[in-house]
Amino acid sequence: WRLGMRERARLEYRRTRFQFQTELAGLNSSYMSRCAIATDVPGYGQSAWVKVARLDELAGTVTLEVSEEFDWVDGASHVIAWREPNGKLTSPFPAQPGATPFEVVATTTQMPTVRDDMEPPFVHFGTTENWSWQALVREVSPEGNKVSISAVIDDPRVYEHDDATPPA
């Protein structure tokens, strides 16, 4: 019963698909691995590049100067995550506005790597609920110096019957 309900929910809720190309860091992904995807869909997360990162060990925060102004939603909690040099995304950290429209203060002591000889870190930003689309990788196809990735939305409703009791 549970397997049948999981399959039924998968067919109903995993309909949104993503197809995109990325750098060789896309090779970190494998079949059904989780990934966070930022899009330009209004109401969902935003993205930018980190220009400068400053650590305040005493406060336990990192101030990021980013390439874009972010939209802050009044009364909502916000998070920010960034791509590490190995291409993996950090867990999202709580975020507050900084001193300027281009600054974000993250509650963490984990610093992004910002160096002149590397591509700057890419950040995902948004409200706790909608900072990114959570997806599952379906296919990874290397093509020269790029990687094509096909993914599908990971909707939590797919799993809602996993621990349920079958009806009598």
CSV table of C-alpha atoms in Angstrom, one decimal:
chain,number,residue,atom,x,y,z
A,1,TRP,CA,0.0,0.0,0.0
A,2,ARG,CA,2.7,2.5,1.0
A,3,LEU,CA,4.7,1.9,-2.2
A,4,GLY,CA,1.6,2.3,-4.3
A,5,MET,CA,0.7,5.6,-2.5
A,6,ARG,CA,4.3,6.8,-3.0
A,7,GLU,CA,4.1,6.1,-6.7
A,8,ARG,CA,0.7,7.7,-7.0
A,9,ALA,CA,2.0,10.9,-5.2
A,10,ARG,CA,5.2,10.9,-7.3
A,11,LEU,CA,3.1,10.9,-10.5
A,12,GLU,CA,0.9,13.7,-9.2
A,13,TYR,CA,3.3,16.0,-7.5
A,14,ARG,CA,6.7,15.6,-9.3
A,15,ARG,CA,5.6,17.3,-12.5
A,16,THR,CA,7.8,20.4,-12.6
A,17,ARG,CA,11.0,19.7,-14.4
A,18,PHE,CA,14.2,21.8,-14.8
A,19,GLN,CA,16.7,21.5,-17.6
A,20,PHE,CA,19.9,23.6,-17.3
A,21,GLN,CA,23.6,23.8,-18.0
A,22,THR,CA,26.3,24.6,-15.5
A,23,GLU,CA,30.1,24.4,-15.1
A,24,LEU,CA,32.0,21.2,-14.3
A,25,ALA,CA,30.9,21.5,-10.7
A,26,GLY,CA,27.7,19.9,-12.0
A,27,LEU,CA,29.6,16.6,-11.9
A,28,ASN,CA,29.1,16.7,-8.1
A,29,SER,CA,25.5,15.6,-8.8
A,30,SER,CA,24.4,12.1,-9.3
A,31,TYR,CA,21.1,10.3,-9.9
A,32,MET,CA,18.4,11.4,-7.4
A,33,SER,CA,20.8,13.7,-5.4
A,34,ARG,CA,19.2,16.8,-4.0
A,35,CYS,CA,20.0,20.2,-5.3
A,36,ALA,CA,18.7,23.7,-4.7
A,37,ILE,CA,17.7,25.7,-7.8
A,38,ALA,CA,17.2,29.4,-8.1
A,39,THR,CA,15.0,30.8,-10.8
A,40,ASP,CA,13.5,34.1,-11.8
A,41,VAL,CA,10.0,33.1,-10.7
A,42,PRO,CA,8.6,36.0,-8.6
A,43,GLY,CA,8.1,35.1,-4.9
A,44,TYR,CA,11.0,32.6,-4.9
A,45,GLY,CA,14.6,33.1,-4.1
A,46,GLN,CA,17.1,35.4,-5.6
A,47,SER,CA,20.7,35.0,-6.5
A,48,ALA,CA,23.9,37.1,-6.8
A,49,TRP,CA,27.7,36.9,-6.6
A,50,VAL,CA,29.7,37.5,-3.4
A,51,LYS,CA,32.1,40.4,-3.8
A,52,VAL,CA,33.5,40.7,-0.3
A,53,ALA,CA,33.0,38.6,2.9
A,54,ARG,CA,33.9,39.8,6.4
A,55,LEU,CA,33.9,37.6,9.5
A,56,ASP,CA,32.9,39.0,12.9
A,57,GLU,CA,33.9,36.2,15.2
A,58,LEU,CA,32.6,38.0,18.3
A,59,ALA,CA,29.1,38.3,16.9
A,60,GLY,CA,29.2,35.0,15.1
A,61,THR,CA,28.3,36.5,11.8
A,62,VAL,CA,29.6,36.9,8.3
A,63,THR,CA,28.8,40.1,6.4
A,64,LEU,CA,28.5,39.6,2.6
A,65,GLU,CA,28.7,42.3,0.0
A,66,VAL,CA,26.8,41.0,-3.0
A,67,SER,CA,26.3,42.0,-6.6
A,68,GLU,CA,22.5,42.6,-6.4
A,69,GLU,CA,20.1,44.2,-4.0
A,70,PHE,CA,17.8,41.6,-2.4
A,71,ASP,CA,14.1,42.0,-1.7
A,72,TRP,CA,13.4,41.7,2.0
A,73,VAL,CA,9.9,40.6,2.9
A,74,ASP,CA,8.6,42.3,6.1
A,75,GLY,CA,7.9,40.0,8.9
A,76,ALA,CA,9.5,37.0,7.2
A,77,SER,CA,12.7,35.1,8.2
A,78,HIS,CA,15.3,35.0,5.5
A,79,VAL,CA,18.2,32.6,4.7
A,80,ILE,CA,21.3,32.7,2.5
A,81,ALA,CA,23.5,29.8,1.2
A,82,TRP,CA,26.5,29.9,-1.1
A,83,ARG,CA,28.4,27.7,-3.4
A,84,GLU,CA,31.7,26.3,-2.1
A,85,PRO,CA,34.8,26.1,-4.3
A,86,ASN,CA,34.1,22.3,-4.8
A,87,GLY,CA,30.6,23.3,-6.3
A,88,LYS,CA,28.5,22.1,-3.4
A,89,LEU,CA,26.0,24.4,-1.7
A,90,THR,CA,26.2,25.2,2.0
A,91,SER,CA,23.2,24.7,4.2
A,92,PRO,CA,21.1,27.9,4.4
A,93,PHE,CA,22.0,30.3,7.2
A,94,PRO,CA,19.7,32.8,8.9
A,95,ALA,CA,20.2,36.2,7.2
A,96,GLN,CA,19.4,39.9,8.1
A,97,PRO,CA,19.9,43.1,6.1
A,98,GLY,CA,23.3,44.7,6.4
A,99,ALA,CA,24.3,48.4,6.6
A,100,THR,CA,23.8,49.0,2.8
A,101,PRO,CA,21.3,47.5,0.3
A,102,PHE,CA,24.1,45.3,-1.1
A,103,GLU,CA,25.0,43.8,2.3
A,104,VAL,CA,23.6,40.7,4.0
A,105,VAL,CA,24.6,39.5,7.5
A,106,ALA,CA,24.5,35.7,7.8
A,107,THR,CA,24.4,34.1,11.2
A,108,THR,CA,27.4,31.8,10.8
A,109,THR,CA,31.2,31.8,11.2
A,110,GLN,CA,31.6,29.7,8.0
A,111,MET,CA,33.2,32.0,5.4
A,112,PRO,CA,32.7,31.8,1.7
A,113,THR,CA,35.9,31.6,-0.3
A,114,VAL,CA,36.4,35.0,-2.1
A,115,ARG,CA,39.7,35.1,-4.1
A,116,ASP,CA,40.8,37.0,-7.2
A,117,ASP,CA,42.0,33.9,-8.9
A,118,MET,CA,38.6,32.1,-8.6
A,119,GLU,CA,35.1,32.7,-9.7
A,120,PRO,CA,33.3,34.5,-6.9
A,121,PRO,CA,30.8,32.4,-4.8
A,122,PHE,CA,27.3,32.3,-6.0
A,123,VAL,CA,24.6,32.8,-3.4
A,124,HIS,CA,20.9,31.8,-3.0
A,125,PHE,CA,18.8,34.1,-0.9
A,126,GLY,CA,15.1,34.3,0.1
A,127,THR,CA,12.6,33.6,2.8
A,128,THR,CA,12.9,30.4,4.8
A,129,GLU,CA,10.1,28.8,2.9
A,130,ASN,CA,10.9,29.9,-0.7
A,131,TRP,CA,14.7,30.5,-0.9
A,132,SER,CA,15.0,27.9,-3.7
A,133,TRP,CA,13.3,25.1,-5.5
A,134,GLN,CA,14.3,21.8,-3.9
A,135,ALA,CA,14.9,19.3,-6.7
A,136,LEU,CA,16.1,15.8,-7.4
A,137,VAL,CA,18.6,15.3,-10.2
A,138,ARG,CA,17.4,12.9,-12.8
A,139,GLU,CA,20.3,13.0,-15.3
A,140,VAL,CA,23.8,14.5,-15.5
A,141,SER,CA,25.4,14.7,-19.0
A,142,PRO,CA,28.9,16.1,-19.5
A,143,GLU,CA,29.3,18.2,-22.7
A,144,GLY,CA,32.9,19.5,-23.0
A,145,ASN,CA,33.4,22.1,-20.2
A,146,LYS,CA,29.7,22.2,-19.4
A,147,VAL,CA,27.3,19.8,-17.7
A,148,SER,CA,23.6,19.4,-18.6
A,149,ILE,CA,21.4,18.6,-15.7
A,150,SER,CA,17.8,17.4,-15.7
A,151,ALA,CA,16.0,17.6,-12.4
A,152,VAL,CA,12.5,17.3,-11.0
A,153,ILE,CA,10.8,19.1,-8.0
A,154,ASP,CA,11.1,17.2,-4.8
A,155,ASP,CA,7.6,17.8,-3.4
A,156,PRO,CA,7.2,16.7,0.3
A,157,ARG,CA,3.7,15.5,-0.4
A,158,VAL,CA,5.3,12.5,-2.2
A,159,TYR,CA,6.3,11.1,1.2
A,160,GLU,CA,3.2,11.8,3.3
A,161,HIS,CA,2.0,8.2,3.2
A,162,ASP,CA,5.4,6.6,4.1
A,163,ASP,CA,4.5,6.1,7.8
A,164,ALA,CA,0.7,6.0,7.4
A,165,THR,CA,-1.5,3.1,8.3
A,166,PRO,CA,-3.3,1.5,5.4
A,167,PRO,CA,-7.1,1.9,5.5
A,168,ALA,CA,-9.1,-1.0,6.8
